[in-house]
Coordinates of C-alpha atoms in Angstrom, one line a residue:
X1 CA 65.1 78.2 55.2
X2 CA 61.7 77.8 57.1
X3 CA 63.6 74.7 59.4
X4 CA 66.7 76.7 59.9
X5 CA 64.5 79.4 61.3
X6 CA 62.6 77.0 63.4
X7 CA 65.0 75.4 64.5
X8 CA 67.2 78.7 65.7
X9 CA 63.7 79.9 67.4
X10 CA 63.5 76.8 69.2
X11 CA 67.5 76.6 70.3
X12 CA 66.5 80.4 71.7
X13 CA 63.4 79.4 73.4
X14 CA 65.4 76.8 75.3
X15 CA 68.6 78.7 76.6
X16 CA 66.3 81.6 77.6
X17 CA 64.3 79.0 79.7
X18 CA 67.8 77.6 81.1
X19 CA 70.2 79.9 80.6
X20 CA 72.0 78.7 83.2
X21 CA 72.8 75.1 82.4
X22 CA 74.4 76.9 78.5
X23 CA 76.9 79.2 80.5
X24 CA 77.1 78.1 84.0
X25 CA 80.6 78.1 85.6
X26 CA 81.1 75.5 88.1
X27 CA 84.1 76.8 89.4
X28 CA 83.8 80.1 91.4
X29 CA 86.6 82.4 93.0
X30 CA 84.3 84.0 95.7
X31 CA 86.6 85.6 98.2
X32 CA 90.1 86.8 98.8
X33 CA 92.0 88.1 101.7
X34 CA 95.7 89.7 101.5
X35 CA 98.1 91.5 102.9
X36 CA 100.6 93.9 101.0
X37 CA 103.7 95.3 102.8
X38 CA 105.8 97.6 101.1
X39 CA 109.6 97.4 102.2
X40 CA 113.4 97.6 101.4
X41 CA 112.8 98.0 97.9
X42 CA 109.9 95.3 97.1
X43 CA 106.2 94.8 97.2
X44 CA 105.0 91.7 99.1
X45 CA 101.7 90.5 98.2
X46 CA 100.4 87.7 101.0
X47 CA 97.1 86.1 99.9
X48 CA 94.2 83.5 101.4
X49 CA 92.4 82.8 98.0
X50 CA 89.1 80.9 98.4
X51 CA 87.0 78.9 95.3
X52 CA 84.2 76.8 95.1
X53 CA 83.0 74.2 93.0
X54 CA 79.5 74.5 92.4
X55 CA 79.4 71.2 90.0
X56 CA 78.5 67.7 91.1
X57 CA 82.2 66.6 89.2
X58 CA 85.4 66.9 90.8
X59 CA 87.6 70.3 89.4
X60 CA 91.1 69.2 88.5
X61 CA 93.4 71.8 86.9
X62 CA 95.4 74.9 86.6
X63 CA 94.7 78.4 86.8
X64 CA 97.4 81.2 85.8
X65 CA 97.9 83.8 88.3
X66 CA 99.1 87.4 86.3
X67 CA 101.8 89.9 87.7
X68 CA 101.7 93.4 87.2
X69 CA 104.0 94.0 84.0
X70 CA 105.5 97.6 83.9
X71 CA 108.8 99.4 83.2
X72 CA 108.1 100.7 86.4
X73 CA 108.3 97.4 88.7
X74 CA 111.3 95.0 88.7
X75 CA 110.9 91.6 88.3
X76 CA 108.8 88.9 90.3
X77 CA 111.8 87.4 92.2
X78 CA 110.0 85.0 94.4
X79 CA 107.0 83.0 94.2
X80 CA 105.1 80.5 96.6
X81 CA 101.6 78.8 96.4
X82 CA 100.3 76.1 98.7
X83 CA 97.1 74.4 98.9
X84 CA 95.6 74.5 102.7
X85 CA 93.3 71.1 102.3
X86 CA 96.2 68.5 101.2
X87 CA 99.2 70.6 102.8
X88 CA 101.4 70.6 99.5
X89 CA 103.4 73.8 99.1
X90 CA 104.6 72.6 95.6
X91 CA 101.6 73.4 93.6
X92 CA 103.0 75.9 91.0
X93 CA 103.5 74.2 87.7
X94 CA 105.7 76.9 85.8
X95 CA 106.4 80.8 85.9
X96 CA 107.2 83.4 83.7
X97 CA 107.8 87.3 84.1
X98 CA 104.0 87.2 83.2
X99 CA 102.7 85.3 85.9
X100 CA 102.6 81.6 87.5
X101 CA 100.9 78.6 86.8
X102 CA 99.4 76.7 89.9
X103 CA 97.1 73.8 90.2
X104 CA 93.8 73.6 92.3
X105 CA 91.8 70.4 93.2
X106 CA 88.0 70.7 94.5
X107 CA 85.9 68.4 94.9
X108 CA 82.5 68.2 93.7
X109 CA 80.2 70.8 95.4
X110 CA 83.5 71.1 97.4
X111 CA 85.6 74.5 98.9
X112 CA 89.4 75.1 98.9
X113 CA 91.7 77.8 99.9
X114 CA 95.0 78.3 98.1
X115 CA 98.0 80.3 99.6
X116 CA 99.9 82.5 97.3
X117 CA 102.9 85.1 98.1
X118 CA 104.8 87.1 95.9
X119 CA 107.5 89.4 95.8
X120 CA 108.5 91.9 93.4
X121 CA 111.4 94.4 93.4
X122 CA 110.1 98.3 92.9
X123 CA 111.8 100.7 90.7
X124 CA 110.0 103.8 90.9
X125 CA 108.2 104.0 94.0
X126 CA 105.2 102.8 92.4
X127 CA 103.6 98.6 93.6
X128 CA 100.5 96.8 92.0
X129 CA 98.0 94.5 92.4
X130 CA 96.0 92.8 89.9
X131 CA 92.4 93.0 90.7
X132 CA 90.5 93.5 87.2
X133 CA 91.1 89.6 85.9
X134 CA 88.1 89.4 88.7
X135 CA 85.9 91.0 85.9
X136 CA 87.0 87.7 83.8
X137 CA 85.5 85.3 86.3
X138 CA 81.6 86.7 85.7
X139 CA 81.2 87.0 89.5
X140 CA 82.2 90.0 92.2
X141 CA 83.8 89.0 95.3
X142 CA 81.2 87.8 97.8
X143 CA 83.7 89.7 100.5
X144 CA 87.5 91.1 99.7
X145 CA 89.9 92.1 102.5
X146 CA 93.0 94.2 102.0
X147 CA 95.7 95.4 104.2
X148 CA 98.7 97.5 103.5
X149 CA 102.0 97.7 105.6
X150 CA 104.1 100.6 105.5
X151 CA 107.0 101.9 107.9
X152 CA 105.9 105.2 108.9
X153 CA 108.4 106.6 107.3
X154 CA 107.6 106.0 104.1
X155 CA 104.7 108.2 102.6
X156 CA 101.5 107.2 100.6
X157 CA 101.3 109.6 97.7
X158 CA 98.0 107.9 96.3
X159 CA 96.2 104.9 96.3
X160 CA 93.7 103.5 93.3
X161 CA 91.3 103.0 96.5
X162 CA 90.5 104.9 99.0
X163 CA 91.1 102.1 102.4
X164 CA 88.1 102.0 104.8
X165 CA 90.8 102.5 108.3
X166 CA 94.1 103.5 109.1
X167 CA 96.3 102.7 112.0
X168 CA 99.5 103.5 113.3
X169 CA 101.4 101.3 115.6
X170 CA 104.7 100.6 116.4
X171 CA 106.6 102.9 113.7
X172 CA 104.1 101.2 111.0
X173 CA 101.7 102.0 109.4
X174 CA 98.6 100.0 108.3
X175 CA 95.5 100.5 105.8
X176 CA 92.6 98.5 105.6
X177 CA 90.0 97.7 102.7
X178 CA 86.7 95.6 103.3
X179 CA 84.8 94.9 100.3
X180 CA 81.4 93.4 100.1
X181 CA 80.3 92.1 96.8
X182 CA 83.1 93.7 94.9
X183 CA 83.7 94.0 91.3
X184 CA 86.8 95.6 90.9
X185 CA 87.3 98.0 87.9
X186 CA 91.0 98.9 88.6
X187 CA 93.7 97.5 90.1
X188 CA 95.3 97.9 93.2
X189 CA 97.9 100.8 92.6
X190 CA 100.3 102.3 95.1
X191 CA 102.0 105.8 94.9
X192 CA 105.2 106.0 97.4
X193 CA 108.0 108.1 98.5
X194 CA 110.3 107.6 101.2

């Protein structure tokens, strides 16, 4: 019993002194910009997602990217993801109505951005954007951008966020969100009526 105990104390002394090499993550999702927009029916969702491999080995594999899942949204009917580095705008592996599979390649102590646009169909004047699966990575956004297109004649009910700007030009209508250091702890929701 005495060794067990000495042996626990001294497994505890040594991830206290290092807890980083017991849970470090080498692969970080720091930033994201995107662009929603809001028209004929659907919700497009335009991102520029940004990782970093904080490891001296190169990161090879795939990540699942969730959709919103509601009886009040249709059905993702589109889906696109591209890698910016090698060019290929083929890197989604498989999709469901849960989400899509994409793979990501960075190279040790390396960056890459990944390009990923969505459309889903809206039913009841209500769109989404998943933002809490940020909690799941351990690490807020360094910086977050948002924008939101709407023709001015549709109206904003409510919004899970209140946006930082809003413009009008051209019979549209745009909202802006800059985050710095951003946890999110909803999602993105829209309220809508036309």
């Amino acid at each position: 019993m005495k060794i067990v105990l000495l042996i626990f104390s001294l497994a505890f002394f040594f991830f206290s002194l290092f807890p980083k090499l017991s849970f470090s993550q080498s692969l970080q999702f720091y930033k994201e910009d995107l662009i929603f927009e809001i028209k004929d029916n659907y919700f497009h969702v335009d991102g520029i997602y940004h990782f970093c491999n904080n490891s001296n080995k190169e990161i090879n594999q795939v990540l699942f990217y969730p959709f919103p899942i509601d009886k009040l949204y249709g059905t993702v009917d589109s889906v696109f993801a591209a890698d910016f580095k090698t060019g290929s705008v083929n890197i989604i592996t498989n999709k469901s109505e849960q989400g899509a599979y994409f793979k990501i390649k960075i190279n040790a102590y390396g960056i890459a951005k990944y390009h990923i646009f969505y459309r889903q169909k809206t039913e009841n004047n209500k769109a989404e954007y998943i933002l809490k699966t940020t909690q799941k990575w351990g690490k807020p956004f360094e910086k977050a951008s948002y924008k939101l297109i709407v023709s001015e004649k549709l109206r904003i009910i409510s919004m899970s966020y209140t946006p930082d700007s809003i413009r009008t030009e051209k019979e549209k209508k745009f909202y802006f969100w800059n985050k710095t250091d951003f946890m999110p702890d909803k999602n993105m929701e829209f309220y809508f009526e036309p």
